[in-house]
Coordinates of C-alpha atoms and ligand atoms in Angstrom, one line a residue:
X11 CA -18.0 -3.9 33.3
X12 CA -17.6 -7.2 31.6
X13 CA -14.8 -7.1 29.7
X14 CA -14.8 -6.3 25.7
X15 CA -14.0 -9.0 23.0
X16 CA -10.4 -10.6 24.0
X17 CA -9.1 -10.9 20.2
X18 CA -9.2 -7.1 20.0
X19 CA -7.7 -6.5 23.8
X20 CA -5.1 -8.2 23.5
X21 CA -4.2 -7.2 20.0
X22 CA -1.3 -4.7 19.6
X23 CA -1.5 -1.7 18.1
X24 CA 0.5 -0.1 14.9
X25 CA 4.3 0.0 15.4
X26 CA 4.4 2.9 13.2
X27 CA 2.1 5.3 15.2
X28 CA 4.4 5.5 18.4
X29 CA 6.9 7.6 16.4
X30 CA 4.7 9.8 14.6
X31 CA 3.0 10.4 18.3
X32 CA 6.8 11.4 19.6
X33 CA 7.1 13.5 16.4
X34 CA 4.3 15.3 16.6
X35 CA 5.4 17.1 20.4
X36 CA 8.8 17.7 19.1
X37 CA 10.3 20.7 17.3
X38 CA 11.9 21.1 13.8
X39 CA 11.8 17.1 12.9
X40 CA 12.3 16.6 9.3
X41 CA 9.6 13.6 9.0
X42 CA 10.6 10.3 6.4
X43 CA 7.8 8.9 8.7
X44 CA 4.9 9.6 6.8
X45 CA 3.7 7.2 3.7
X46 CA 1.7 9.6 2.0
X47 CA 2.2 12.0 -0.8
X48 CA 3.2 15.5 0.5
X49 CA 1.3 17.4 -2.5
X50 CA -2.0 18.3 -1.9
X51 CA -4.9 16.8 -4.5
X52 CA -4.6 18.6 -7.7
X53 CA -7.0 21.3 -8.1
X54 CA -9.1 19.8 -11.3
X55 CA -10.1 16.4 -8.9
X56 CA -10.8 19.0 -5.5
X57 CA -12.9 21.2 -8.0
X58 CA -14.8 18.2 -9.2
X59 CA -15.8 17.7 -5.6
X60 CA -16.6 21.2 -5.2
X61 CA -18.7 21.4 -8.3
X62 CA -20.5 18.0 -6.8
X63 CA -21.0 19.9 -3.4
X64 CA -22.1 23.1 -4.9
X65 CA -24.5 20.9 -6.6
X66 CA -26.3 19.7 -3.5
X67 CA -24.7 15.9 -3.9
X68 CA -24.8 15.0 -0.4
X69 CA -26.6 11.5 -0.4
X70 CA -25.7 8.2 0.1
X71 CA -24.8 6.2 -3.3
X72 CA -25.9 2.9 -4.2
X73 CA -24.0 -0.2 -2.3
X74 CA -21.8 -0.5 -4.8
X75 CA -20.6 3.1 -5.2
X76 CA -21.7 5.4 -8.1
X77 CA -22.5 3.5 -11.4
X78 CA -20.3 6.3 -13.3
X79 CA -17.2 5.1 -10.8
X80 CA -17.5 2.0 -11.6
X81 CA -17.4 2.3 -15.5
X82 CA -14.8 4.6 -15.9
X83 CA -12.5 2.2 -13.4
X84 CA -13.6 -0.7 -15.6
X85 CA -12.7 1.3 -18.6
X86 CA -9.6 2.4 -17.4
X87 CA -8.7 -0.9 -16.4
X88 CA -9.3 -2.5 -19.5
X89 CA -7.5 0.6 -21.5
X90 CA -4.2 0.4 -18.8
X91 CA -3.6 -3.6 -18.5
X92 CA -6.6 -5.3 -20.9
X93 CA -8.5 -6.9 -17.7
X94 CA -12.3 -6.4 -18.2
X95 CA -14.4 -6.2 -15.5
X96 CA -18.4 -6.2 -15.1
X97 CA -18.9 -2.4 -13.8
X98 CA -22.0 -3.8 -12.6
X99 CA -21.2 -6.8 -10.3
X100 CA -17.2 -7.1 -10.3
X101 CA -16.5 -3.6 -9.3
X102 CA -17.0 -2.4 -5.8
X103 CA -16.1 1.2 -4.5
X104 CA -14.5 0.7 -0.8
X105 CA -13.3 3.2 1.9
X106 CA -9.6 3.1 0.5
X107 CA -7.9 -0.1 -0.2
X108 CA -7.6 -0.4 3.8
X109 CA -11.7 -1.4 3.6
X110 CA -10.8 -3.6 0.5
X111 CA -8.2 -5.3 2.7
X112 CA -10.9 -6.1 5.6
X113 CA -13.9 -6.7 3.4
X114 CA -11.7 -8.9 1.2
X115 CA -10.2 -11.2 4.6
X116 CA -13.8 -11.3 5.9
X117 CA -15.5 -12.5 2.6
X118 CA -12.5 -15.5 1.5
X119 CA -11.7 -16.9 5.1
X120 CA -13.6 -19.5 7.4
X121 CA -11.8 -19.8 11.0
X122 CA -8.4 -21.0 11.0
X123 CA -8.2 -20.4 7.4
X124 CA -4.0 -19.7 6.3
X125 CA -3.3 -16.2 4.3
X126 CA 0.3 -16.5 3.2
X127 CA 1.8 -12.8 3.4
X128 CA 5.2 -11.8 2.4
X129 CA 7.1 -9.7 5.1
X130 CA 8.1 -6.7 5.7
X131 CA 4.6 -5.9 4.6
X132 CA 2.3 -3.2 4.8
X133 CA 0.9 -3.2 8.8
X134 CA -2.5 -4.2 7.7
X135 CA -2.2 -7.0 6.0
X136 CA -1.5 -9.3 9.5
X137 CA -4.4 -7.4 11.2
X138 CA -7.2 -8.2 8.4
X139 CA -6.1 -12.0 8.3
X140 CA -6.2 -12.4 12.3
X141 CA -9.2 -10.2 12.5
X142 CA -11.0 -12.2 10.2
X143 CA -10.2 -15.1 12.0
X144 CA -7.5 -16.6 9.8
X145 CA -3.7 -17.0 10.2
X146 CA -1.3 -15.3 8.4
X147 CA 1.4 -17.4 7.8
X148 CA 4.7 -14.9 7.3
X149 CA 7.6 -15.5 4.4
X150 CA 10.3 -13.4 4.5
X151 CA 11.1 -11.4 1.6
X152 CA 15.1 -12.1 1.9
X153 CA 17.7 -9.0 1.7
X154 CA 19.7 -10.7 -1.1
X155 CA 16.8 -10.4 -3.1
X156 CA 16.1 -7.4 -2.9
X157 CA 13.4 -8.0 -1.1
X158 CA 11.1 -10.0 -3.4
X159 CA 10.2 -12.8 -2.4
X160 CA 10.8 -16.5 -3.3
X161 CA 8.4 -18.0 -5.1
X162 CA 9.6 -21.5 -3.8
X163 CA 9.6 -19.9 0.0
X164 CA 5.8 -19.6 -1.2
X165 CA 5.1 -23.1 -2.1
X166 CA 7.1 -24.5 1.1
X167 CA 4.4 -22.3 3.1
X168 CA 1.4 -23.6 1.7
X169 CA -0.4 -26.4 3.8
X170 CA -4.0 -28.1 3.5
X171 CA -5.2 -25.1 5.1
X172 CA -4.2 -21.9 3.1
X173 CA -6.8 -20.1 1.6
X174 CA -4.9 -17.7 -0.4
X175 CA -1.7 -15.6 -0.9
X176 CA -1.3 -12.0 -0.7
X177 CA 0.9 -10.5 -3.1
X178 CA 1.7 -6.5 -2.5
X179 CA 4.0 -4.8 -5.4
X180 CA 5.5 -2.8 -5.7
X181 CA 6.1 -2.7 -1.6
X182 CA 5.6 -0.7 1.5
X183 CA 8.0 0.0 3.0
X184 CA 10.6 -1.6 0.9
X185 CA 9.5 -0.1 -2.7
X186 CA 10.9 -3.7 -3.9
X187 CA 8.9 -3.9 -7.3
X188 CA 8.8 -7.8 -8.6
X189 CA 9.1 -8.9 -11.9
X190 CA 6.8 -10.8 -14.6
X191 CA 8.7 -14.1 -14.2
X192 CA 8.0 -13.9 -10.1
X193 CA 4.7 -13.3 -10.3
X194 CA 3.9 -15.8 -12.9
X195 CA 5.6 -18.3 -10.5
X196 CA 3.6 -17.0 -7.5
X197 CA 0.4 -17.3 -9.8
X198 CA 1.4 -21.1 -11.2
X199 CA 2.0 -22.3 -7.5
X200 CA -2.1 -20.5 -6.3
X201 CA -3.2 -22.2 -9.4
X202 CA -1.6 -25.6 -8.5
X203 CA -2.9 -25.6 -5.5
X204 CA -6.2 -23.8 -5.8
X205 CA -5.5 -20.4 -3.4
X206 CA -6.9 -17.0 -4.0
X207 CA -5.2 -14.1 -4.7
X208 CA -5.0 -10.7 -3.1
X209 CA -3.3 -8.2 -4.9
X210 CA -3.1 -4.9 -3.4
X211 CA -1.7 -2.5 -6.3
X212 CA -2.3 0.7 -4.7
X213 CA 1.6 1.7 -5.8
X214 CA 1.2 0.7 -9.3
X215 CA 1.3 3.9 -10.8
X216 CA 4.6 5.0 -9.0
X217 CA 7.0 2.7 -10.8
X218 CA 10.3 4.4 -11.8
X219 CA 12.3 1.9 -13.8
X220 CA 9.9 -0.5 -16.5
X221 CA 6.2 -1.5 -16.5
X222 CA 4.2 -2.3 -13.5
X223 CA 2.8 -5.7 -14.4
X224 CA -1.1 -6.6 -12.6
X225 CA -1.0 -9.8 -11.5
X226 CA -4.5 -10.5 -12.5
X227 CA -3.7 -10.4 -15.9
X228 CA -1.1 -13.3 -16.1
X229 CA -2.6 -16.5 -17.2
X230 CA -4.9 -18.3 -14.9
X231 CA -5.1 -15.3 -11.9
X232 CA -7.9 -13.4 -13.6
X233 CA -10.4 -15.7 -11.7
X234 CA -8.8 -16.1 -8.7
X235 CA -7.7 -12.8 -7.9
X236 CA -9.1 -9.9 -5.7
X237 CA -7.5 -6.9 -7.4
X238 CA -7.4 -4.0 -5.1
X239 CA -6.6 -0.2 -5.5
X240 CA -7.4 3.3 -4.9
X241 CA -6.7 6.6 -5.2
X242 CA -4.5 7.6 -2.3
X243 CA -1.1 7.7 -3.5
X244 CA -1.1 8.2 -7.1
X245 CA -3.5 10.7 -6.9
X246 CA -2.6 12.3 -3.5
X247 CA -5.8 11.8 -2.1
X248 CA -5.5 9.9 1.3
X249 CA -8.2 11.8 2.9
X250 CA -10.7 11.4 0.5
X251 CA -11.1 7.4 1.3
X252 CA -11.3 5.8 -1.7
X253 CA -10.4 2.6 -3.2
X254 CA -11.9 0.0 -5.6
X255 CA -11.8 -4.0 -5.7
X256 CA -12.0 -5.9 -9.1
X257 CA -12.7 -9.5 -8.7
X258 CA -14.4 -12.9 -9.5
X259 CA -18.1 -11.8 -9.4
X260 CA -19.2 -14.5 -6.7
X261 CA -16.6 -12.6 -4.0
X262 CA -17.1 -9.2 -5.4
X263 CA -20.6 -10.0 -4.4
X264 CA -19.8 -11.0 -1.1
X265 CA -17.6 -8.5 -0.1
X266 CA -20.2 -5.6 -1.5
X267 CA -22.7 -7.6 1.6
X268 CA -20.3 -7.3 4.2
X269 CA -20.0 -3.5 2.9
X270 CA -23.7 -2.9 2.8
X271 CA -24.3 -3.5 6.3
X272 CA -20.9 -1.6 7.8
X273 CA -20.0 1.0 5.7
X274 CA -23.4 1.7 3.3
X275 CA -20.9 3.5 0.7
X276 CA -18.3 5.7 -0.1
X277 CA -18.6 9.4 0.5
X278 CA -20.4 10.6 -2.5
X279 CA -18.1 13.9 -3.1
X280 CA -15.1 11.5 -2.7
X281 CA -17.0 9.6 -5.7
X282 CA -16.9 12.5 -7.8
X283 CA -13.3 13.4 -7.1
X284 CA -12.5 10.1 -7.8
X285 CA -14.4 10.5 -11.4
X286 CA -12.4 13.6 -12.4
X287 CA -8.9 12.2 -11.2
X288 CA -8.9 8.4 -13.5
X289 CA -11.0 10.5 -16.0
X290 CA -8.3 13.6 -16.5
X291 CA -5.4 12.9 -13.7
X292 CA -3.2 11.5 -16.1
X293 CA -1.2 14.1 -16.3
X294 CA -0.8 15.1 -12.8
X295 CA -0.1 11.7 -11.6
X296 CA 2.2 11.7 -14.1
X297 CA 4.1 15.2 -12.8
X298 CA 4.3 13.7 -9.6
X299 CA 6.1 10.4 -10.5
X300 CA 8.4 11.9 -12.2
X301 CA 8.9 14.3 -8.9
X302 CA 9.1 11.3 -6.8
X303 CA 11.6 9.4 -9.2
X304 CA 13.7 12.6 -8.7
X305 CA 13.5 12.8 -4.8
X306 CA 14.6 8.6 -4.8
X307 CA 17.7 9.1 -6.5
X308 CA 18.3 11.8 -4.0
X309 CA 17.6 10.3 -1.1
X310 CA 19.4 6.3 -1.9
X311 CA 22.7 8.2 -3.0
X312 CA 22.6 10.6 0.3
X313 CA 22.0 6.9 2.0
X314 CA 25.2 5.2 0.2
X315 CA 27.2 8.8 0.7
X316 CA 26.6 8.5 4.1
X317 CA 27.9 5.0 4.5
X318 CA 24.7 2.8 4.6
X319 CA 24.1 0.2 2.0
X320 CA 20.9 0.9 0.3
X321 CA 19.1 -0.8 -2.8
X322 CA 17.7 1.2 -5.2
X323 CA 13.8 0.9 -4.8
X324 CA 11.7 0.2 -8.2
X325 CA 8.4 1.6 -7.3
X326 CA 6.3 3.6 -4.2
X327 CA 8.1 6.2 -2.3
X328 CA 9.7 4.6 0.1
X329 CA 13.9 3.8 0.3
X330 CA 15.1 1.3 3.0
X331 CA 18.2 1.6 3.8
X332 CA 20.5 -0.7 6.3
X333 CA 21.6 0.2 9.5
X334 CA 23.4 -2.6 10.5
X335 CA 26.8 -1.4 9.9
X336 CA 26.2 0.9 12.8
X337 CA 25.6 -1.3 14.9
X338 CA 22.6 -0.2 16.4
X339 CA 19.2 -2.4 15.8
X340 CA 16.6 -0.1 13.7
X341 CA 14.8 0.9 16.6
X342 CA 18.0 2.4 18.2
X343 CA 18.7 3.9 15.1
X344 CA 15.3 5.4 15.0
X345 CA 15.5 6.7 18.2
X346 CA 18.4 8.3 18.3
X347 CA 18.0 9.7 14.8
X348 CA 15.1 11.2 16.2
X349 CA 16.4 12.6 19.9
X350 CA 19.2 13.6 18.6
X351 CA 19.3 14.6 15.2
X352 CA 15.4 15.7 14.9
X353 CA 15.0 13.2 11.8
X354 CA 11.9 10.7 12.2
X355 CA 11.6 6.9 10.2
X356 CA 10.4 4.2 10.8
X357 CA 12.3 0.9 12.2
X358 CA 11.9 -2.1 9.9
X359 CA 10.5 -4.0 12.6
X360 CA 7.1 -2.6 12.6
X361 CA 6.4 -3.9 9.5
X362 CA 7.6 -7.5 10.2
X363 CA 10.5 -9.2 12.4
X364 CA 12.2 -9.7 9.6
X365 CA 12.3 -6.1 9.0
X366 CA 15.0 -5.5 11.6
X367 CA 18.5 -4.0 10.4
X368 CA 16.6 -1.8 7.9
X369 CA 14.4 1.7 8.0
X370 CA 11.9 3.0 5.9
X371 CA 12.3 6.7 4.8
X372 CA 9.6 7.9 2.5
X373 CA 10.5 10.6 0.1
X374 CA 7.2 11.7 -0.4
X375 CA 8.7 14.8 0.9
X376 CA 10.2 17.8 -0.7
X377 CA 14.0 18.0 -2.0
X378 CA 14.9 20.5 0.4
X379 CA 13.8 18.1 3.4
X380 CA 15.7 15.1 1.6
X381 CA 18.4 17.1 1.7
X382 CA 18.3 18.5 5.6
X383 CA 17.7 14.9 6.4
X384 CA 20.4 13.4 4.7
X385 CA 22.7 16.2 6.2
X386 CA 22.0 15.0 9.8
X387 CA 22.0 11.2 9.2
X388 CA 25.5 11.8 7.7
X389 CA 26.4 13.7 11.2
X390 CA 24.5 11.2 12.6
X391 CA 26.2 8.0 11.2
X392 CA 30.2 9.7 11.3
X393 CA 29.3 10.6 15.0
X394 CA 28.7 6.3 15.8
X395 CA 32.3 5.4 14.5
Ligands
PLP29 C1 0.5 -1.1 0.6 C2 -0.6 -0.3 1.1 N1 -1.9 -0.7 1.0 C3 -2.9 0.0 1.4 C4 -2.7 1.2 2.0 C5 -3.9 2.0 2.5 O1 -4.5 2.7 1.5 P1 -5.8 3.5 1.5 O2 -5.5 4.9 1.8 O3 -6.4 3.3 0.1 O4 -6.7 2.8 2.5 C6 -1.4 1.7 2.2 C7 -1.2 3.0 2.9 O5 -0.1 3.3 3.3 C8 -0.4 1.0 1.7 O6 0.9 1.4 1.8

């Protein structure tokens, strides 16, 4: 056979999926591996998609994703952070913010093309640019500041050839939330020198301390950024597959081609759900933030108790503690943690080199799992010394 393309053979797969592959043959592991919420979908949104079913929706939607969808986003948006976007051209309903990613890559970059990305970062974000044919270009997002990143780092990375900068708060896997002066920077320098914007906001609904603030509404980003969000945390739905971008018309456009021809749509049902959940889901997204706040405060003092320095996170469900006291890198950590003590997370370095000396635990798992886990990394760490 002649062999397939050599961009996608050679390309490595997801750091994060060897653990969970060891996890899942192993016996009474208390998992901080998994970035997803542990509650199932509230019942209202999965009867809305039962209702739709019952009614004998099973089509294809238009292109863009059900007309309805896109108003109440648009509505929603405007109500939540003033932005107003055309439901009819600016709004377009992806396969989670993960198609949003691609679709958004693929529309903005021309081979060779530089996406500035801050890491650690989510494990897309390098995948989209490079499969797009761009190159991400890689800032760290330093310890001492909590892991947001430099604004100035930013600037020092732009060249003749960056097409845009992706800005991801608050963060996976380091739930580092930034704040208005930051991103106004961050906006000033994409303005100055003419970049998009990506902002992936899919955690802005789990922010524990203050306001999340949308980067497309600070002055002069509204017509250069790609806004992108879903559903998937803040509404516990990471099997339905949805998400929604809210852009500059021209690349919204664009974007909803590439979408036509690849994906057609969104699953209808998934639309519905959707509906229901920005329509009445306050309240239930609410319940589970607050849950969420609860389990963080948990899980960074356990962290500290146990001897590892850990920042308190601002937003998503993820706590990051350091490991370097130990003396082990994170993937020894990791490893050990999980042979010997049965608790699985994931080393820093899959989501970036710069990662390393950290882990990510989610605690978008119950109390009582916080607690076992915290038990064993205290046996754990006391047993190194
Ligand atoms: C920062 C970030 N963006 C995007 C995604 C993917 O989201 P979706 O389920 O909407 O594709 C994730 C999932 O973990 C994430 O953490």
């Amino acid at each position: 056979m002649k062999p397939i393309s050599q961009t996608v053979e050679h390309y490595p797969p997801s750091g994060i999926r060897k653990f969970f592959d060891i996890v899942s043959q192993m016996d009474d592991v208390v998992s901080l591996g998994v970035g997803e919420p542990d509650f199932v979908t509230p019942w209202r949104i999965r009867e809305a998609a039962i209702n739709s079913l019952e009614r004998g929706r099973t089509s294809y939607t238009s292109n863009w994703g059900l007309l309805e969808l896109r108003r109440v986003i648009s509505r929603y948006l405007e109500g939540y952070s003033g932005l107003c976007y055309n439901p009819e051209n600016s709004v377009l309903i992806t396969v989670g913010v993960s198609e949003g990613m691609d679709l958004t890559m693929r529309t903005l970059l021309n081979p060779g093309d530089e996406v500035i990305i801050t890491e650690p970062c989510y494990v897309s974000y390098k995948a989209c640019v490079e499969l797009a044919g761009g190159k991400a270009v890689t800032v760290e997002a330093k310890k001492e500041r909590d892991f947001v990143v430099d604004p100035k780092d930013i600037e020092a990375a732009v060249t003749d050839k960056t097409k845009a900068v992706l800005v991801s708060y608050p963060s996976n896997p380091t739930g580092a939330v930034a704040d208005k002066k930051t991103l106004r920077e961050i906006v000033d320098i994409a303005v100055k020198h003419d970049l998009y914007i990506v902002s992936d906001e899919i955690y802005d609904r789990l922010v524990y301390d203050g306001e999340h603030v949308s980067v497309p509404t600070l002055p002069g980003a509204f017509e250069r950024t790609v806004l992108l969000n879903g559903f998937s945390k803040a509404y516990a739905m990471t099997g339905w597959r949805i998400g929604y971008a809210a852009g500059p018309t021209e690349v919204i456009k664009n974007m909803m081609k590439i979408h036509q021809y690849t994906m057609l749509c969104a699953p209808i049902n998934a639309q519905n759900a959707a509906i229901e959940a920005i329509v009445n889901g306050a309240k239930d997204r609410e319940d589970m933030r607050r849950e969420y706040g609860r389990r963080r405060r948990v899980i960074v003092k356990g962290f500290r108790e146990a001897g590892l320095d850990c920042f308190m996170p601002g937003g998503a469900f993820y706590a990051f503690p350091n490991v370097e006291s130990t003396g082990l890198t994170s993937e020894e950590f990791c490893e050990k943690l999980l042979f010997e003590h049965k608790v699985a997370a994931v080393p820093g370095t899959a989501f970036g080199a710069c990662g390393e000396g950290n882990i990510r635990c989610s605690y978008a798992t119950s109390i009582e799992d916080i607690v076992t886990a915290i038990d064993r990394i205290k046996a754990f760490v006391a047993g190194l010394k």
